[in-house]
mmCIF file of C-alpha atoms and ligand atoms in Angstrom:
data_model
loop_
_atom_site.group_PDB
_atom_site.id
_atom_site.type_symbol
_atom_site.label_atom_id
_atom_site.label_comp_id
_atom_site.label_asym_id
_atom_site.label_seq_id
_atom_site.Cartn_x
_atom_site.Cartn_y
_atom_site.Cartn_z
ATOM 1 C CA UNK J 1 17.258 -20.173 6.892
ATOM 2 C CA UNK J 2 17.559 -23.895 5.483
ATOM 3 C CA UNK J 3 20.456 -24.913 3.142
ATOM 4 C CA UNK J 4 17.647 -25.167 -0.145
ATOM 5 C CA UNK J 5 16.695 -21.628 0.583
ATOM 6 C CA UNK J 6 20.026 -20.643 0.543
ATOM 7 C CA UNK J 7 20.537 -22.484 -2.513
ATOM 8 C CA UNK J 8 17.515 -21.037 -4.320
ATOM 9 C CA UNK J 9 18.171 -17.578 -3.424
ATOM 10 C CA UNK J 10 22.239 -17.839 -4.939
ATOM 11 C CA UNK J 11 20.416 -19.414 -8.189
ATOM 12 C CA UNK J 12 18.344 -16.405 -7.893
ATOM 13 C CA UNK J 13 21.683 -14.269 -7.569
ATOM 14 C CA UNK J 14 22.829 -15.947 -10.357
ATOM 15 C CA UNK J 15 20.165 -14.990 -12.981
ATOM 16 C CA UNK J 16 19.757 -11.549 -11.720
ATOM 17 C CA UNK J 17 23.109 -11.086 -13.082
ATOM 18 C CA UNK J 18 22.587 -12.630 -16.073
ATOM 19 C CA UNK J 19 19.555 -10.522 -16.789
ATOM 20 C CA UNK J 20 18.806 -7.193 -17.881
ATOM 21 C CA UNK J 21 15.949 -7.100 -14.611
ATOM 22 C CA UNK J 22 15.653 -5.561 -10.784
ATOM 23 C CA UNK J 23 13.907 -7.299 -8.608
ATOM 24 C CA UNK J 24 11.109 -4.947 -6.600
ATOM 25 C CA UNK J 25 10.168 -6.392 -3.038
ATOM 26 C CA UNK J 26 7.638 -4.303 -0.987
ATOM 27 C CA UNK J 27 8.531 -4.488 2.573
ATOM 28 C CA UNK J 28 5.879 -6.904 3.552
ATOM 29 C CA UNK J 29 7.136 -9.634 1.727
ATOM 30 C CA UNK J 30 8.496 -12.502 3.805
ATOM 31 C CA UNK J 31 11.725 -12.472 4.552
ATOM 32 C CA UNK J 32 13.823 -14.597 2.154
ATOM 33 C CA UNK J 33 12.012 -12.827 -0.989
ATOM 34 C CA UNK J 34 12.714 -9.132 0.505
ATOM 35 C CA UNK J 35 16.481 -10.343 0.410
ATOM 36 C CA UNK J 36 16.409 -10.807 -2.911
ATOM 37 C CA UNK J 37 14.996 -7.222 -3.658
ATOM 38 C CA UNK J 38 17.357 -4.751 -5.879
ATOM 39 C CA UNK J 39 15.194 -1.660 -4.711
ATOM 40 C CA UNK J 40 12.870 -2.446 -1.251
ATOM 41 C CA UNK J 41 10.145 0.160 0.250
ATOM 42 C CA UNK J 42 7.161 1.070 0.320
ATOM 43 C CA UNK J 43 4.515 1.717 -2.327
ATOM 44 C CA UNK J 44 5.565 5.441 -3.206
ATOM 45 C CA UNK J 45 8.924 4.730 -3.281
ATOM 46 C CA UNK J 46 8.777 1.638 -4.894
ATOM 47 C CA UNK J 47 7.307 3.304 -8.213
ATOM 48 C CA UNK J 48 9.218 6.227 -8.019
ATOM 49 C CA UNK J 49 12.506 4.131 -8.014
ATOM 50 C CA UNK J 50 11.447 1.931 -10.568
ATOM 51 C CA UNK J 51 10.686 4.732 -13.206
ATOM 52 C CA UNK J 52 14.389 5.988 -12.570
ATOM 53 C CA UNK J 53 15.566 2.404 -12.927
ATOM 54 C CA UNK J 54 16.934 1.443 -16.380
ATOM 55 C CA UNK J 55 16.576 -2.458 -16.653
ATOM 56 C CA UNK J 56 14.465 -3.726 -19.332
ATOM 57 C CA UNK J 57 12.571 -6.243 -17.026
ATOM 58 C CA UNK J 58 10.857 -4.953 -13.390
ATOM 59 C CA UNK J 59 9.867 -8.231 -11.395
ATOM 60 C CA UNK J 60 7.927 -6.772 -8.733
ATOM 61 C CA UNK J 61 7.189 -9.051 -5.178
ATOM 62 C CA UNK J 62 3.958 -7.309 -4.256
ATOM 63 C CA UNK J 63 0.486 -7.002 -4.966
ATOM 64 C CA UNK J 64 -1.177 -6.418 -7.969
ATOM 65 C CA UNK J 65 -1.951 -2.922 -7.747
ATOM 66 C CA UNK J 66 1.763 -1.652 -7.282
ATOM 67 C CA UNK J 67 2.691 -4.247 -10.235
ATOM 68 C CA UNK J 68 0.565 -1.842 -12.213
ATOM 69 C CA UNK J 69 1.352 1.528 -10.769
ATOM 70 C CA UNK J 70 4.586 0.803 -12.037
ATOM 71 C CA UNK J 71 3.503 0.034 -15.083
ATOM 72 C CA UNK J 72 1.592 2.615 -15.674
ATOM 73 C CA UNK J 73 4.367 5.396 -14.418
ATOM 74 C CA UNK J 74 7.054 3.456 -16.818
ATOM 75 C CA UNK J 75 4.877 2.148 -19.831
ATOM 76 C CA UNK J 76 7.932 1.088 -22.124
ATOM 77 C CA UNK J 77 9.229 -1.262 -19.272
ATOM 78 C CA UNK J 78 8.054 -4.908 -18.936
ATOM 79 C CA UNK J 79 6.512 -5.440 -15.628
ATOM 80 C CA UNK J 80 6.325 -9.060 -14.372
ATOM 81 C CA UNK J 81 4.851 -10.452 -10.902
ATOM 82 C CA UNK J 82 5.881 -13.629 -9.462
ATOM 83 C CA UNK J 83 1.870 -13.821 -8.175
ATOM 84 C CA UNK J 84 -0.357 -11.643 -9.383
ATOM 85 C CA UNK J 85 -2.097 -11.549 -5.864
ATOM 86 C CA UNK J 86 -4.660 -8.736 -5.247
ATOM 87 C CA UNK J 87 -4.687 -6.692 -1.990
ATOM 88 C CA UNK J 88 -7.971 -7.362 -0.603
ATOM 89 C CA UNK J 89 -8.478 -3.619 -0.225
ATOM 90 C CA UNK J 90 -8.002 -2.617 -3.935
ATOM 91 C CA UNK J 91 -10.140 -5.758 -4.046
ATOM 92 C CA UNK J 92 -13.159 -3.711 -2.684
ATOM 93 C CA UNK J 93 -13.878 -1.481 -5.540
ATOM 94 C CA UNK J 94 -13.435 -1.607 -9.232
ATOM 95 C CA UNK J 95 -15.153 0.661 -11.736
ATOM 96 C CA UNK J 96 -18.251 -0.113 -11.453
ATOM 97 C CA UNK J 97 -18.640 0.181 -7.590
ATOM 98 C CA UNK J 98 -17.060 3.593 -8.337
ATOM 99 C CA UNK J 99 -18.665 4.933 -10.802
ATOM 100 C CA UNK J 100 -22.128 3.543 -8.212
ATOM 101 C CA UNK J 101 -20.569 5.461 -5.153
ATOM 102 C CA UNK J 102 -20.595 8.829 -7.391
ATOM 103 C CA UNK J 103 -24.335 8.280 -8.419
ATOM 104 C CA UNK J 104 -25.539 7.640 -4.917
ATOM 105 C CA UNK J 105 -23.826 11.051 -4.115
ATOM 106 C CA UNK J 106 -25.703 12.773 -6.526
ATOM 107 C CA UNK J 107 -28.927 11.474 -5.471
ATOM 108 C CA UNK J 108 -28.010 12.606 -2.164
ATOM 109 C CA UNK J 109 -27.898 15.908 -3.201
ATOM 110 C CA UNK J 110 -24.035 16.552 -4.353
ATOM 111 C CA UNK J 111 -23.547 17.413 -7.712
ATOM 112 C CA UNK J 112 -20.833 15.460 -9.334
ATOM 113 C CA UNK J 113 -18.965 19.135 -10.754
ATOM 114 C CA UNK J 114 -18.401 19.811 -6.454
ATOM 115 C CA UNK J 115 -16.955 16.275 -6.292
ATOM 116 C CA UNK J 116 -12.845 15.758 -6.378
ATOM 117 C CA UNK J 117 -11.812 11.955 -6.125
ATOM 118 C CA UNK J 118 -8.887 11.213 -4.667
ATOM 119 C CA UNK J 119 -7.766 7.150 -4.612
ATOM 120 C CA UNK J 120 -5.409 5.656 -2.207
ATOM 121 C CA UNK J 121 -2.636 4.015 -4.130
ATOM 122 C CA UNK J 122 -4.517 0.523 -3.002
ATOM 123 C CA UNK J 123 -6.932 0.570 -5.827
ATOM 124 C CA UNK J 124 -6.255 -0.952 -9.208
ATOM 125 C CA UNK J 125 -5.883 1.234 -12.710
ATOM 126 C CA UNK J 126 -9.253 0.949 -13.608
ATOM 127 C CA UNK J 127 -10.283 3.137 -10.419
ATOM 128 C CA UNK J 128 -7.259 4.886 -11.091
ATOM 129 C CA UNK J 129 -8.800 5.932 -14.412
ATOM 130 C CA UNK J 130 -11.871 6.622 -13.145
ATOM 131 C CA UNK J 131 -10.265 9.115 -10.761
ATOM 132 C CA UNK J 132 -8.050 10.771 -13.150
ATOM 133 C CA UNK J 133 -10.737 10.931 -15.756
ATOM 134 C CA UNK J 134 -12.730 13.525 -13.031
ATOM 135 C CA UNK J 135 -10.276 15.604 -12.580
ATOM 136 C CA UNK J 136 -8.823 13.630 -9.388
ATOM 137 C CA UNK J 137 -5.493 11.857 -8.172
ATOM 138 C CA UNK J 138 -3.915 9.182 -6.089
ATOM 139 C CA UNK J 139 -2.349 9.630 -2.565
ATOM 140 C CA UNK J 140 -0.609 7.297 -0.706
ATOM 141 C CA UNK J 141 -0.710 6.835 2.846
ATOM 142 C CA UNK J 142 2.571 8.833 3.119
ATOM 143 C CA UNK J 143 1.443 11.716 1.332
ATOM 144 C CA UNK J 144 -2.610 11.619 2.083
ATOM 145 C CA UNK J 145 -2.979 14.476 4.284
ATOM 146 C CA UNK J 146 -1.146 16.951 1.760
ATOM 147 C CA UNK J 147 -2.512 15.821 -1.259
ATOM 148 C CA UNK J 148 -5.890 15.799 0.659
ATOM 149 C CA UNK J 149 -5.170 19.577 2.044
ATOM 150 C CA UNK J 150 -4.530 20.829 -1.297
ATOM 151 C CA UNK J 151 -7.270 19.249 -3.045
ATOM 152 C CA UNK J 152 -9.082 20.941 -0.803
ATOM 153 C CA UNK J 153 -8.225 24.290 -2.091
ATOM 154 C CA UNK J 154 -10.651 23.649 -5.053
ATOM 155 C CA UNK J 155 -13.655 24.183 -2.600
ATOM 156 C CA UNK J 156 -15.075 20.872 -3.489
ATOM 157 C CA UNK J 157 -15.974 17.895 -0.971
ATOM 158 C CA UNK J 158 -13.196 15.032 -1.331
ATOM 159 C CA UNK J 159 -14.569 11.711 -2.589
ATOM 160 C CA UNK J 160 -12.303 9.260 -1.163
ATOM 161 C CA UNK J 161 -11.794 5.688 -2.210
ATOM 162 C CA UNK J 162 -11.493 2.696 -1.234
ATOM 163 C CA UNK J 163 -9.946 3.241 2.324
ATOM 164 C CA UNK J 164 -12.394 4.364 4.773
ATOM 165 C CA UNK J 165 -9.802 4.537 7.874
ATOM 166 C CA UNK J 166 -7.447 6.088 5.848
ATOM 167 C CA UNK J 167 -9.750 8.908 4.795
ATOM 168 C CA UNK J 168 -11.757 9.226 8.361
ATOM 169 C CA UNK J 169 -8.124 9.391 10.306
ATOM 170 C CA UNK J 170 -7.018 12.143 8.004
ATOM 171 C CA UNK J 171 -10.371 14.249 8.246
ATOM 172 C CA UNK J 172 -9.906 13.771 12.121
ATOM 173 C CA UNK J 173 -6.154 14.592 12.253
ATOM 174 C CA UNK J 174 -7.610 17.976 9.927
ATOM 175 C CA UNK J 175 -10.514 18.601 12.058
ATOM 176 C CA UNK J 176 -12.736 17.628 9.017
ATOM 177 C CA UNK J 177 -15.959 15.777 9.105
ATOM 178 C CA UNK J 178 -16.162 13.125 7.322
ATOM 179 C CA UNK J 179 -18.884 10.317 6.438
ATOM 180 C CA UNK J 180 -18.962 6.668 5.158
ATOM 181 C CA UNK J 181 -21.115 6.785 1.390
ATOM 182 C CA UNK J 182 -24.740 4.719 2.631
ATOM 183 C CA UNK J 183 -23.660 4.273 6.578
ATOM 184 C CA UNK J 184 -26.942 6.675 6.480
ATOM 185 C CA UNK J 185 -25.390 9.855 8.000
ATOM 186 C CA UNK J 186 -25.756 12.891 5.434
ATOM 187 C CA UNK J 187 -22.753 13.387 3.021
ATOM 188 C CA UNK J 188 -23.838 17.103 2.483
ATOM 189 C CA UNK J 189 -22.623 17.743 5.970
ATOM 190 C CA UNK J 190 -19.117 16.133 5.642
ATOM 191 C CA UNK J 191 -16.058 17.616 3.583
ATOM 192 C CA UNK J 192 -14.781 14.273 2.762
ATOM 193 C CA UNK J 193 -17.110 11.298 1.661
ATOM 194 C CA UNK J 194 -15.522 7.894 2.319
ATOM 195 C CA UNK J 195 -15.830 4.533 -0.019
ATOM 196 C CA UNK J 196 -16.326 1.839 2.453
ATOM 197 C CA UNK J 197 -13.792 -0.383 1.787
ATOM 198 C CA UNK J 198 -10.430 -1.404 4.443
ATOM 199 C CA UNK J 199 -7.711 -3.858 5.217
ATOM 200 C CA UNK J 200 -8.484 -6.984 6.412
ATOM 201 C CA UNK J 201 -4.797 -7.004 7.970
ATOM 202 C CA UNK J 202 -4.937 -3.740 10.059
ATOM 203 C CA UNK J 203 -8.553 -4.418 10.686
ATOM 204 C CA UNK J 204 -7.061 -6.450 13.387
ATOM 205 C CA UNK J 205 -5.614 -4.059 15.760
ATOM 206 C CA UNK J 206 -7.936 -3.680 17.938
ATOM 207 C CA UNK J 207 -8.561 -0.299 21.586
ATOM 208 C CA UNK J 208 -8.652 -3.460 23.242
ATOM 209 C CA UNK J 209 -4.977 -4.334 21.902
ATOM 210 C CA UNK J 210 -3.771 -0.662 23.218
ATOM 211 C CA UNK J 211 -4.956 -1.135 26.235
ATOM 212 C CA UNK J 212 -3.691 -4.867 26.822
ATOM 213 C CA UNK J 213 -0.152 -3.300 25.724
ATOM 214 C CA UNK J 214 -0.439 -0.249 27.947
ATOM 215 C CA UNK J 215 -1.008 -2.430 30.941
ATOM 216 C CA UNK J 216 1.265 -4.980 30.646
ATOM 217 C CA UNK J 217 4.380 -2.360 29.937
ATOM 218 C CA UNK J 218 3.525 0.835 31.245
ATOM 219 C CA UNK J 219 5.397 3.427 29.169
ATOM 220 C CA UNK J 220 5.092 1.453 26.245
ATOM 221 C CA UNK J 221 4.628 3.374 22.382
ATOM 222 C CA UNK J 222 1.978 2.323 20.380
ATOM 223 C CA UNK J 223 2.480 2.920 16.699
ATOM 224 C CA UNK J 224 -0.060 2.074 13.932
ATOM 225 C CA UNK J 225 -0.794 2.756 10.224
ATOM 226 C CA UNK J 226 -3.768 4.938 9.356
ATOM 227 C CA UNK J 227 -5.400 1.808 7.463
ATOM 228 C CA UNK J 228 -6.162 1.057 11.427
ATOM 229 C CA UNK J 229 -9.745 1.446 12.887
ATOM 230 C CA UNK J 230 -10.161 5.262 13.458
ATOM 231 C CA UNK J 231 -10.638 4.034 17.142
ATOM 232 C CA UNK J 232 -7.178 2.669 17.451
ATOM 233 C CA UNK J 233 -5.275 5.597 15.760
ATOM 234 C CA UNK J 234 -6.957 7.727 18.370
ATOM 235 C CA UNK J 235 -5.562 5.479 21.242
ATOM 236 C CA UNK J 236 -2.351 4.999 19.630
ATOM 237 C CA UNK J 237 0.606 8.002 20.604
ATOM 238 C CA UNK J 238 1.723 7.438 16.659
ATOM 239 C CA UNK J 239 0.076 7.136 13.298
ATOM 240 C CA UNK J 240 1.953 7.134 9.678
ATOM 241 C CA UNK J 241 2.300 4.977 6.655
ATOM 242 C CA UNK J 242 5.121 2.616 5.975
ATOM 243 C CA UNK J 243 8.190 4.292 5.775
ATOM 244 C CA UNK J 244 7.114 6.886 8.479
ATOM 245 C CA UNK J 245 6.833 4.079 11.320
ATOM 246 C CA UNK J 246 10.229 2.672 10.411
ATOM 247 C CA UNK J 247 11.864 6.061 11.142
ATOM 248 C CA UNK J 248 9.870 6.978 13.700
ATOM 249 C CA UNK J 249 10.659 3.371 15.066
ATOM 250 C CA UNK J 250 14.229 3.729 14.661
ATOM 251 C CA UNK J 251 14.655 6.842 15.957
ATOM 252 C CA UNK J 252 13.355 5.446 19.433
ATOM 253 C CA UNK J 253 16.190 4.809 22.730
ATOM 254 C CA UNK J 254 16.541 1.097 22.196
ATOM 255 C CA UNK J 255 15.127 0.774 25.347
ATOM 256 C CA UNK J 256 11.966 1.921 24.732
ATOM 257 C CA UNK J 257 9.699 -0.507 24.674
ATOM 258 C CA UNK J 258 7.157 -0.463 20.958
ATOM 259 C CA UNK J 259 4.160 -2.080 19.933
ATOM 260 C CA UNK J 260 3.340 -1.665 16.372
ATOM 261 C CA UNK J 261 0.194 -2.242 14.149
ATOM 262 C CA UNK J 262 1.049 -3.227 11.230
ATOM 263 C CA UNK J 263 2.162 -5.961 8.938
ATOM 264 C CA UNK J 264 3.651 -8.843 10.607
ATOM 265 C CA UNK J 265 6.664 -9.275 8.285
ATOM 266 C CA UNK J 266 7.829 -5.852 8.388
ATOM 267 C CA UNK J 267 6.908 -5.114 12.197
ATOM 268 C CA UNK J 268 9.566 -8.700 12.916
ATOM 269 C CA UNK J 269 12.682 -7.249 10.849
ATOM 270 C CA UNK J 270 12.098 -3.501 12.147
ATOM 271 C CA UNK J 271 13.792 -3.560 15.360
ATOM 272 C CA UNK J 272 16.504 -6.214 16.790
ATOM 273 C CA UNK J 273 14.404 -5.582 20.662
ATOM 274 C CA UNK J 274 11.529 -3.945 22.809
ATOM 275 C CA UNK J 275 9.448 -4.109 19.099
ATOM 276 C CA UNK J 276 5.777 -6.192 19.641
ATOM 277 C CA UNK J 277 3.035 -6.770 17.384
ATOM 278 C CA UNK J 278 0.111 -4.683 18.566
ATOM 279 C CA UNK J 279 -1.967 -8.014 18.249
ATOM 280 C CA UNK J 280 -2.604 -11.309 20.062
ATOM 281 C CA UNK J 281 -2.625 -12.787 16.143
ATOM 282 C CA UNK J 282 0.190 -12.815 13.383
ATOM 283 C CA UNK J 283 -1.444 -10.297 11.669
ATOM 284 C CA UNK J 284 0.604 -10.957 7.745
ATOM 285 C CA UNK J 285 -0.804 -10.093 5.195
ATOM 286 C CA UNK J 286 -2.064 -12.912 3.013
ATOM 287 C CA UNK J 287 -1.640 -11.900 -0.655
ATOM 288 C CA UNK J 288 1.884 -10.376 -0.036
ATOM 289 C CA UNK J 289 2.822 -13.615 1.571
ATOM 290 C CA UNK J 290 1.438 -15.557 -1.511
ATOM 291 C CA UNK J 291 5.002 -14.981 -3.567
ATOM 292 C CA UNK J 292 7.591 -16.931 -2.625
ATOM 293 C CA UNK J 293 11.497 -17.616 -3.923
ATOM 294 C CA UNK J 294 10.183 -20.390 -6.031
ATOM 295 C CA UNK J 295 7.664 -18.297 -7.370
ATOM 296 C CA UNK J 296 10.307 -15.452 -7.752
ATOM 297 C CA UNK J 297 12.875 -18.067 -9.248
ATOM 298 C CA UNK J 298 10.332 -19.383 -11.924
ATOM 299 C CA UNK J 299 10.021 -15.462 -13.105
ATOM 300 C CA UNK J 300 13.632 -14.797 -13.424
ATOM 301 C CA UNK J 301 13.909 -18.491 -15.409
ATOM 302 C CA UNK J 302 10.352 -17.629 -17.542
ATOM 303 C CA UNK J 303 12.841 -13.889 -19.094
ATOM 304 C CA UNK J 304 16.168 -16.488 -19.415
ATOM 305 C CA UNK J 305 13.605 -18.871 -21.669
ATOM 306 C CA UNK J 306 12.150 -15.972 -23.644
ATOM 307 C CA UNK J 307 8.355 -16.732 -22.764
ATOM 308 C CA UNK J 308 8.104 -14.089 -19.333
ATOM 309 C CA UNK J 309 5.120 -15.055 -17.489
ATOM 310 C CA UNK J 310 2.741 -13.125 -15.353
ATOM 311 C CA UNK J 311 3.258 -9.789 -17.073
ATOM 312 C CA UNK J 312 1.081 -6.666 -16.530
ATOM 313 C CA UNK J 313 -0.732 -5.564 -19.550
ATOM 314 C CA UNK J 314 -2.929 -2.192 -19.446
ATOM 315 C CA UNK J 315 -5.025 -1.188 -21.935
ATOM 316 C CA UNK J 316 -3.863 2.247 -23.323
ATOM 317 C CA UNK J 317 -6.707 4.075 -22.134
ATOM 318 C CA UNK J 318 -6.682 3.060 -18.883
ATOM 319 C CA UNK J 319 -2.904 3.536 -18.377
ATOM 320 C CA UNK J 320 -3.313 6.574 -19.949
ATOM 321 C CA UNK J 321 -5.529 8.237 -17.547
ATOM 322 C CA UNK J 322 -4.403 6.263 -14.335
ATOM 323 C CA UNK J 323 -1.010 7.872 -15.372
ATOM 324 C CA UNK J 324 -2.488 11.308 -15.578
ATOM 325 C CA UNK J 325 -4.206 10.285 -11.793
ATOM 326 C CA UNK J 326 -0.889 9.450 -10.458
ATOM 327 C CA UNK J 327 1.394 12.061 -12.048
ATOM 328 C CA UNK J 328 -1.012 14.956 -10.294
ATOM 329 C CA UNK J 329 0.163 13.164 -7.544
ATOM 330 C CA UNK J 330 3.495 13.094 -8.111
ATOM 331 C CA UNK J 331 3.480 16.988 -9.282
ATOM 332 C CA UNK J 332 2.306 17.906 -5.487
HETATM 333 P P1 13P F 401 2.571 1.563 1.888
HETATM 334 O O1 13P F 401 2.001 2.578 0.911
HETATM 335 O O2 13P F 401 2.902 2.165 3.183
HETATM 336 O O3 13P F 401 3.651 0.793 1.253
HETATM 337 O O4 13P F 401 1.405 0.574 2.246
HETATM 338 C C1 13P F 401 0.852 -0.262 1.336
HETATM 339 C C2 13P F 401 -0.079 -1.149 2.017
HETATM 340 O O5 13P F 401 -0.634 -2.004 1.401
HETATM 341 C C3 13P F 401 -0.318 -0.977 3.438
HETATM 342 O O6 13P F 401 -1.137 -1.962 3.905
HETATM 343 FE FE1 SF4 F 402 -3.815 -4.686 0.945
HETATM 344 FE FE2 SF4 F 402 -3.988 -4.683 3.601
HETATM 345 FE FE3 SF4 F 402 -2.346 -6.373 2.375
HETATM 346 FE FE4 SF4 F 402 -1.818 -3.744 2.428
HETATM 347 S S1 SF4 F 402 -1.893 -5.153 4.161
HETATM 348 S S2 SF4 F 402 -1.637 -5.115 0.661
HETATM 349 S S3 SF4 F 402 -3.902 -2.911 2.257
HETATM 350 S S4 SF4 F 402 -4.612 -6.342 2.235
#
């Protein structure tokens, strides 16, 4: 770490505790910003922690979508991002492209009343909405496979947006079929119907990767996130979100050696040894890397001035029902 980082980050320090605020860093954030962080995790935890917080100001180092969840969950609070960068997933889709997915369904045959939506947490508020306004909820990668079970109680085929892997890994792991919407297979014969949409990060783990790993260390564990290619979470020997790899991670004999696939920032600080990137690339995730202690420091000095900048603002119907979408959620 340099001597103006250091610098920057106690001037940071410094107006934190001047400041009715907490600072929110996801765990992908690069290094020096995550220090700064007053509650770290992942998504689900992130916006859970923040409701319970009681500062007046929430600067959140993240991605657009989790700026808003929070926002959403904890309407009176003022929600500020250093960059308002958007993960290229929740990119994908926005209302329209939803609301286009549900009509080619029904011309396919499925009548929108037998259709629940559930949205990954990687979608923005509008799609939220959308979601909550049909009767559907959010999941995160944490929680998919319950929230997905239980949905299915309801006898109705699960719409799933955006994440394809995510929704084809859990209909696997449940012995579900599942289809991508216009891949040309027929959705009345899967249970859930997948929005085509994916990470560009973990879209670059690769079989190949696995078997690269598995041959250079014999006896190595591969662990990935279930935004990886279908094909890799079946090669890998463990698949789970965020906060699931770091404790199945940590639990490991230090000896054993790991290669992970996942972000590149997170996958570095996990483990002090025997921890490798399941890729030949740095796999980091570009958006999340886009907000840096400058950026961070220009927040925090935007409240002190009494002109924030970058602040979240939700129009009150679509808060309303993206709440309602995320609270079902929550409830399970
Ligand atoms: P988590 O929900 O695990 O924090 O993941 C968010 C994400 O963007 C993963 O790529
Ligand atoms: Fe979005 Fe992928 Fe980045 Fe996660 S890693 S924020 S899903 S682009």
């Amino acid at each position: 770490m340099t001597s103006s980082t250091k610098e920057l980050q106690e001037r940071i320090r410094a107006l934190k505790s001047r400041l009715s605020v907490t600072v929110v860093a996801h765990y992908y954030q690069r290094d020096e910003v995550f220090e700064m962080g007053d509650i770290t995790g992942d998504s689900l935890e992130l916006a859970k922690r923040t409701r319970d917080d009681s500062a007046e100001f929430v600067v959140f180092c993240g991605v657009g979508f989790m700026g808003e969840s929070v926002k959403v969950l904890s309407p009176h609070k003022r929600v500020l991002m250093p960059k308002i960068a958007c993960c290229a997933m929740a990119k994908m889709i926005d209302g329209g492209y939803y609301e286009r997915s549900v009509l080619t369904l029904e011309a396919a045959g499925i009548a929108k009343e037998a259709i629940l939506p559930i949205t990954y947490i990687n979608s923005s508020a509008e799609v939220k909405a959308r979601v909550g306004q049909m009767g559907g909820m959010v999941c995160t990668s944490a929680n998919a496979r319950m929230i997905i079970e239980r949905a299915m109680k309801e006898g109705k085929k699960i719409l799933f947006v955006p994440d394809r892997c995510l929704g084809q890994n859990i209909a696997r792991e449940m012995g579900l079929a599942s289809c991508v919407i216009g891949d040309g297979s027929d959705p009345k014969a899967a249970d859930i119907l997948c929005y085509d949409g994916f990470c560009s990060v973990h879209q670059l783990f690769s079989v190949d990767d696995v078997a690269f790993y598995r041959k250079k260390y014999p006896g190595i564990v591969i662990a990935v996130h279930p935004e990886c290619d279908p094909s890799v979470c079946e090669a890998a020997d463990f698949v789970g979100s965020t906060s699931q790899l770091i404790k199945y991670i940590g639990a490991l004999d230090p000896e054993q050696k790991v290669a992970v696939g996942t972000e590149y920032n997170l996958v570095n600080r996990m483990r002090p040894k025997n921890t490798y990137v399941l890729s030949s690339s740095k796999p980091e995730c570009p958006t999340m890397n886009e907000t840096t202690l400058e950026d961070l420091y220009a927040t925090l000095r935007s409240i002190e001035e009494g002109a924030p900048i970058n602040e979240i603002v939700l129009s009150e119907e679509t808060a309303y029902w993206a709440r309602v979408a995320l609270e079902r959620m929550m409830a399970l």
